[in-house]
XYZ file of C-alpha atoms in Angstrom:
449
model
C 0.134 -0.034 0.159
C 0.918 3.869 -0.287
C 1.467 5.335 2.508
C 1.551 9.596 1.995
C 4.707 9.958 4.172
C 6.692 12.492 2.052
C 10.352 14.166 2.982
C 10.164 16.428 5.436
C 10.973 19.722 3.638
C 11.388 23.025 5.887
C 10.539 26.282 4.125
C 10.238 29.700 5.946
C 7.251 31.449 4.478
C 5.508 34.388 5.930
C 2.603 35.595 5.853
C -1.012 33.414 5.951
C -1.226 29.739 5.477
C -4.217 29.600 2.991
C -1.896 30.827 0.110
C -0.332 27.717 -0.083
C 0.226 25.721 -2.786
C -2.672 23.259 -3.294
C -0.759 20.249 -3.122
C 2.257 20.809 -1.648
C 3.184 18.403 1.801
C 1.736 20.483 5.132
C 4.836 19.790 6.483
C 6.528 21.622 3.533
C 4.392 25.163 4.659
C 5.925 28.036 6.874
C 4.830 29.702 9.468
C 2.997 32.618 10.076
C 3.997 34.078 12.740
C 7.403 33.955 15.715
C 4.846 32.202 17.754
C 3.474 29.958 15.438
C 6.683 29.345 13.524
C 8.369 28.274 17.363
C 5.733 26.060 18.020
C 5.655 24.657 15.502
C 8.564 24.325 14.424
C 9.554 22.735 18.088
C 6.417 19.654 17.110
C 8.201 18.591 13.915
C 11.614 18.665 16.229
C 9.539 16.011 19.395
C 7.928 14.064 16.851
C 11.996 13.854 14.803
C 12.505 11.963 18.321
C 9.533 10.054 18.787
C 8.319 12.889 21.923
C 5.019 12.617 20.254
C 3.514 13.834 23.592
C 5.528 16.762 23.153
C 5.022 17.423 20.021
C 1.120 17.527 20.888
C 0.965 19.999 23.023
C 3.842 22.215 20.871
C 0.959 21.484 17.992
C -2.126 22.351 20.484
C -0.135 25.547 20.869
C -0.256 26.040 17.286
C -4.068 26.014 16.721
C -5.227 28.477 19.709
C -2.878 31.178 18.120
C -5.228 29.850 14.107
C -7.530 27.583 15.017
C -8.630 27.333 11.079
C -5.363 26.349 10.225
C -5.500 22.673 7.960
C -1.685 22.287 8.734
C -1.668 22.099 12.441
C -4.693 19.710 12.659
C -2.819 17.379 10.615
C 0.707 17.009 12.366
C -1.523 16.561 15.072
C -3.687 13.869 13.950
C 0.113 12.276 12.621
C 1.313 12.539 16.468
C -1.964 10.896 18.076
C -1.468 8.415 14.666
C 2.354 7.664 16.078
C 0.840 7.254 20.041
C -2.329 4.299 17.555
C -4.192 7.224 19.125
C -6.521 6.115 16.588
C -9.941 7.850 17.643
C -8.501 11.150 18.308
C -6.048 10.852 14.964
C -8.839 10.621 13.215
C -10.111 13.472 14.471
C -7.456 15.458 13.867
C -7.238 14.526 10.052
C -10.743 14.972 9.335
C -10.603 18.159 10.758
C -7.852 18.970 8.291
C -9.877 17.797 5.161
C -13.306 19.836 6.898
C -10.779 22.969 6.567
C -8.991 22.090 2.792
C -10.727 19.485 1.305
C -8.889 19.739 -1.486
C -5.641 17.871 0.090
C -4.467 14.557 -1.382
C -2.280 15.032 2.050
C -5.244 15.351 4.212
C -7.366 12.513 3.218
C -4.237 10.001 3.163
C -4.032 10.662 6.821
C -7.298 9.086 7.497
C -6.230 6.527 4.994
C -3.172 5.795 7.078
C -6.179 5.694 10.356
C -8.778 3.619 8.759
C -5.869 0.820 7.075
C -4.324 0.286 10.527
C -7.478 0.134 12.180
C -8.910 -1.883 9.353
C -11.960 -0.401 9.091
C -11.974 -0.934 5.141
C -14.972 0.347 4.090
C -14.244 3.768 5.464
C -9.960 2.764 3.276
C -11.852 2.274 0.551
C -14.721 5.527 1.068
C -11.368 7.976 0.891
C -9.172 6.301 -1.236
C -11.822 6.498 -3.653
C -11.717 10.743 -2.609
C -7.926 10.765 -3.036
C -8.706 8.566 -7.015
C -9.666 12.224 -8.189
C -6.113 14.303 -6.700
C -4.150 10.984 -7.900
C -5.127 7.658 -9.985
C -2.610 5.759 -9.678
C -4.015 5.205 -5.865
C -6.509 3.038 -7.178
C -3.851 0.416 -6.563
C -4.681 1.061 -2.841
C -8.361 0.322 -4.359
C -7.552 -2.564 -5.726
C -6.442 -4.029 -2.762
C -8.720 -3.295 0.344
C -11.173 -4.653 -2.454
C -8.911 -7.754 -2.522
C -8.847 -7.546 0.791
C -12.755 -6.983 1.435
C -13.638 -10.365 -1.222
C -15.358 -7.991 -3.424
C -13.555 -9.519 -6.942
C -16.121 -8.242 -9.198
C -14.778 -4.725 -8.331
C -10.970 -5.255 -7.633
C -11.236 -6.451 -11.943
C -12.486 -3.803 -13.193
C -9.835 -1.722 -11.476
C -7.867 -3.935 -12.592
C -8.617 -3.600 -15.596
C -8.498 0.083 -15.884
C -5.445 0.410 -14.162
C -3.621 -2.244 -16.729
C -5.478 -0.370 -19.594
C -4.493 2.990 -18.454
C -0.668 2.145 -16.829
C -0.231 -0.940 -18.490
C 0.496 -4.427 -16.684
C 1.578 -4.245 -13.225
C 2.736 -7.430 -11.211
C 0.934 -7.210 -8.268
C -2.122 -6.857 -10.761
C -1.267 -10.116 -12.523
C -0.978 -11.734 -8.687
C -4.353 -10.508 -8.528
C -6.174 -11.517 -11.226
C -4.993 -14.831 -11.137
C -6.290 -15.286 -8.099
C -9.790 -14.576 -8.797
C -10.048 -16.360 -12.305
C -8.830 -19.188 -9.945
C -12.392 -18.793 -9.134
C -14.456 -19.958 -12.164
C -17.425 -17.475 -12.455
C -14.898 -14.992 -12.571
C -13.885 -16.283 -15.731
C -16.279 -15.668 -18.099
C -16.866 -11.667 -17.402
C -12.476 -11.947 -18.131
C -12.913 -13.803 -21.431
C -15.308 -10.521 -22.391
C -12.792 -8.102 -21.733
C -9.600 -10.322 -22.901
C -12.010 -11.055 -26.649
C -12.380 -6.719 -26.647
C -8.695 -6.245 -25.583
C -7.793 -8.521 -28.980
C -10.546 -6.696 -30.572
C -8.792 -3.531 -29.820
C -5.104 -4.582 -30.411
C -4.742 -8.244 -32.246
C -0.994 -7.078 -32.026
C -1.094 -8.171 -28.324
C 0.321 -11.464 -27.923
C -0.330 -11.725 -24.235
C -4.699 -10.800 -24.344
C -4.428 -14.181 -27.226
C -2.767 -16.870 -24.773
C -4.590 -15.236 -21.636
C -8.147 -15.887 -23.612
C -5.579 -19.603 -24.344
C -5.668 -20.348 -20.684
C -9.021 -19.496 -20.196
C -10.938 -21.682 -22.674
C -8.136 -24.324 -21.765
C -8.870 -24.684 -18.572
C -12.406 -24.622 -18.865
C -11.973 -27.837 -20.483
C -13.041 -25.245 -23.608
C -10.380 -26.680 -26.256
C -11.810 -25.943 -29.531
C -11.865 -22.869 -28.516
C -8.079 -22.940 -27.482
C -7.794 -23.807 -31.075
C -9.568 -20.922 -32.836
C -8.111 -18.113 -31.018
C -4.614 -19.981 -31.840
C -5.213 -20.016 -35.649
C -6.676 -16.282 -34.872
C -2.933 -15.106 -33.301
C -1.618 -17.001 -36.008
C -2.668 -15.039 -38.301
C -1.881 -11.674 -36.648
C 1.737 -12.683 -35.548
C 2.763 -15.800 -37.054
C 5.532 -15.729 -34.953
C 4.628 -16.709 -31.436
C 5.026 -19.869 -30.521
C 1.194 -20.297 -29.150
C 0.731 -19.878 -32.943
C 2.492 -22.998 -34.300
C -0.638 -24.461 -32.511
C -3.080 -23.191 -35.075
C -0.256 -24.512 -37.934
C 0.541 -27.812 -36.450
C -3.527 -28.555 -36.922
C -3.380 -26.907 -40.714
C -0.005 -28.889 -41.677
C -1.074 -32.356 -40.468
C -4.686 -31.631 -42.184
C -2.875 -30.438 -45.393
C -0.182 -33.354 -44.861
C 2.347 -31.933 -44.825
C 4.198 -34.227 -42.374
C 7.958 -31.983 -42.092
C 6.461 -29.145 -41.398
C 3.514 -30.197 -39.210
C 6.727 -32.325 -37.330
C 8.657 -28.785 -36.968
C 5.011 -27.262 -35.450
C 4.946 -29.724 -33.015
C 8.774 -29.647 -31.939
C 7.628 -25.882 -31.172
C 4.654 -26.673 -28.900
C 6.201 -29.314 -27.007
C 9.849 -27.797 -26.545
C 7.814 -24.581 -25.209
C 7.551 -23.412 -21.690
C 5.040 -21.279 -22.742
C 2.097 -22.990 -23.654
C -0.058 -25.432 -21.302
C 0.343 -28.745 -20.594
C -3.796 -29.807 -22.031
C -2.625 -28.961 -25.618
C 0.707 -30.270 -25.582
C -0.714 -33.501 -24.883
C -3.341 -32.874 -27.363
C -1.124 -32.369 -30.103
C 1.006 -35.700 -29.343
C -2.451 -37.611 -29.187
C -3.474 -35.716 -32.940
C 0.031 -36.656 -34.663
C 0.086 -40.086 -32.330
C -3.207 -41.030 -34.931
C -1.319 -39.590 -37.338
C 1.696 -41.860 -37.433
C -0.532 -44.915 -37.194
C -1.947 -44.731 -40.535
C 1.922 -43.379 -41.756
C 4.356 -45.694 -39.129
C 7.665 -43.986 -41.020
C 7.355 -41.265 -39.186
C 7.738 -43.389 -35.915
C 11.069 -42.096 -35.132
C 9.622 -38.474 -34.989
C 6.212 -39.990 -31.945
C 9.830 -41.050 -29.917
C 11.134 -38.016 -30.367
C 8.271 -35.710 -29.563
C 7.300 -38.723 -25.982
C 10.722 -37.668 -24.704
C 9.043 -34.312 -23.965
C 7.084 -35.142 -21.429
C 9.485 -38.171 -19.094
C 9.442 -35.098 -16.800
C 5.409 -34.296 -16.395
C 3.888 -35.804 -13.430
C 0.166 -34.865 -15.012
C -0.027 -38.008 -17.717
C 2.187 -41.187 -18.485
C 2.684 -40.234 -21.386
C 4.137 -43.385 -22.811
C 1.809 -45.719 -21.488
C -0.917 -43.843 -22.661
C 0.505 -44.219 -26.091
C 1.234 -48.202 -25.515
C -2.584 -48.251 -24.520
C -3.249 -46.647 -27.761
C -1.283 -49.280 -29.582
C -2.768 -51.857 -27.824
C -6.535 -50.803 -28.392
C -5.754 -51.577 -31.891
C -4.438 -54.968 -31.388
C -0.624 -53.094 -32.090
C 0.638 -56.062 -28.996
C 4.360 -55.323 -30.034
C 3.870 -51.464 -30.381
C 2.194 -51.351 -27.696
C 4.776 -53.841 -25.418
C 7.648 -51.273 -26.722
C 5.917 -48.565 -25.572
C 4.686 -50.292 -21.604
C 8.151 -50.653 -21.537
C 9.664 -47.452 -22.435
C 7.585 -46.417 -19.406
C 8.707 -48.578 -16.818
C 12.177 -48.142 -17.798
C 11.164 -44.089 -17.667
C 9.658 -43.663 -14.155
C 8.582 -46.654 -12.213
C 9.967 -49.970 -12.813
C 7.244 -51.648 -10.264
C 4.120 -49.746 -11.341
C 1.203 -52.089 -11.100
C -0.866 -50.893 -14.200
C 1.522 -50.889 -17.237
C 3.268 -54.810 -15.671
C -0.234 -56.198 -16.077
C -1.272 -53.969 -19.269
C 2.835 -55.406 -20.400
C 2.485 -58.665 -19.372
C -0.681 -58.828 -21.387
C 0.549 -57.141 -24.535
C 3.133 -59.994 -23.141
C 1.103 -63.120 -24.003
C -0.836 -61.471 -27.564
C 2.269 -61.877 -28.903
C 2.969 -64.915 -27.996
C 6.397 -63.442 -26.376
C 6.950 -65.592 -23.517
C 10.081 -65.901 -22.492
C 9.883 -61.757 -20.869
C 6.735 -62.352 -19.380
C 7.421 -64.963 -17.446
C 10.380 -63.118 -16.343
C 8.586 -59.888 -15.742
C 6.150 -62.197 -14.272
C 8.002 -63.558 -12.488
C 9.584 -60.480 -10.554
C 6.608 -58.997 -9.888
C 5.646 -61.762 -7.943
C 8.742 -60.465 -5.525
C 7.358 -57.009 -5.368
C 3.538 -57.962 -5.067
C 3.553 -61.281 -3.106
C 0.414 -61.053 -3.057
C -1.350 -60.723 -6.378
C -2.509 -63.144 -7.848
C -2.783 -61.630 -11.532
C 1.183 -62.013 -11.509
C 0.447 -65.271 -10.520
C -1.255 -66.585 -13.308
C 0.785 -64.751 -15.998
C 3.386 -66.524 -14.927
C 1.674 -69.586 -15.138
C 1.007 -69.548 -18.294
C 4.631 -68.424 -19.522
C 5.831 -71.126 -17.773
C 3.273 -73.352 -19.401
C 4.465 -72.202 -22.779
C 7.758 -72.316 -22.301
C 7.270 -75.809 -21.039
C 8.141 -75.503 -17.791
C 4.894 -77.767 -15.902
C 6.417 -77.798 -12.987
C 7.342 -74.575 -12.423
C 3.694 -73.985 -13.863
C 2.327 -76.183 -11.085
C 3.446 -74.608 -8.388
C 3.382 -71.195 -8.854
C -0.320 -71.088 -9.869
C -0.481 -73.599 -6.726
C 1.338 -70.512 -4.738
C -1.443 -68.230 -6.171
C -4.135 -69.507 -7.163
C -5.036 -68.728 -2.653
C -5.433 -65.281 -3.273
C -8.099 -65.045 -5.136
C -11.013 -63.834 -4.024
C -13.710 -63.365 -5.060
C -12.726 -62.585 -9.660
C -14.312 -65.551 -10.856
C -13.137 -65.095 -14.651
C -9.940 -64.889 -13.093
C -9.969 -68.435 -10.954
C -11.403 -69.726 -13.874
C -8.542 -69.130 -16.274
C -6.390 -70.098 -12.779
C -7.766 -73.238 -12.947
C -6.870 -73.249 -17.205
C -3.573 -73.245 -16.470
C -3.412 -75.951 -14.315
C -5.155 -78.533 -15.762
C -2.165 -77.236 -18.826
C 0.794 -78.269 -15.889
C -0.717 -80.836 -15.395
C -1.284 -82.873 -19.016
C 2.638 -81.782 -19.527
C 3.136 -83.079 -16.591
C 1.637 -86.576 -17.805
C -0.855 -86.529 -15.287
C -4.956 -86.391 -17.278
C -6.835 -87.464 -14.200
C -5.742 -84.267 -12.937
C -5.896 -82.655 -16.227
C -9.956 -83.350 -16.093
C -10.497 -82.310 -12.653
C -8.574 -79.094 -12.705
C -10.851 -78.646 -16.498
C -13.763 -79.702 -14.822
C -13.701 -77.002 -11.589
C -13.205 -73.677 -14.396
C -16.056 -75.615 -15.877
C -18.482 -75.039 -12.203
C -16.688 -71.578 -11.504
C -17.597 -70.503 -15.458
C -21.304 -71.617 -14.188
C -21.194 -69.427 -11.392
C -20.924 -66.538 -13.875
C -23.822 -67.743 -15.244
């Protein structure tokens, strides 16, 4: 907050104090008579060494000599304020404003009292008067609106100040705080659209509008703004978002990849836009596999992404397309770059190994995960299946029997365990046990019906 304290200048002016210039700080004013002047300077001296009580005595002498002198009342108010005698301070400042209502320093005295006493309604009323003399004090008004949760008024005042004086770091902090509450975002969206129309070459307005649309999950609108930005400021990093989409639709892969790399490497562009860009390129690469190396490079930009496990999501994309070799590659990449023991990713990888008939890595990975999660039956199942396929029937039997004890309320998994146990006993030459477990599998599946 700004405070109404300036350097004291001691000027010896003689004559009537009413002749002082309108906005000179009152302490700069000379005294009319020797007796008044002596008392006034004595008050300044005592205030300077923090003898506020003695300063007040001297100022009361001044007021007796000149009962309508606004300067003396203002000085009296400052000394009472220093003593935290807020009622007396306010009365003194108010008397000064009554005598000279056009002097902003007197109003600032009232403002100082109201702010220190947390009388925010009075502080707002007073600062609104001060703004008539000096519009930059509207920053104080914004702070008061924030303190009193009057965010609608604060947002209007912030935009007015930004428009007239340019942005400031404090105002941007306040604005972000307001816009974190969704109900104020529509007003700001309207303001930004208006600002873009007034000044189409100001990049920050486009970026802020894109951010608000992205935050509100209105990605299509965000892309429309990026397209408009690309038209007005084609060198902008955000403009590449629109250019990338256009290049991809036109099958200009080299240009699209170049734009994509700018997007993904940018510290300015929102992560949601980056994820959408990567997803669009992934779909493109699925139809144009010759650009798979560029996809690999693109994924590396997300190595430190805490929001989404990008490699795993790409693996799931290929998994859903039954492209298990590709799915395996990305699941393995995910496990290598992040947690090697992530349960979900490992289960997806084991399923992909199974579908791709890669039984050696399947068995090795499943046995490793049993050590990590000794009570998770799925890993025992995959270990048993892999050992059966590798004709390690004794190992399969052992691990499946161990894992079956952990199966609870999962009919499909229980049936699969029994089928694999039947396969293990069949491999061991025990036809009776084989039939026994196949029958158990059928009985379990009947429960499902």
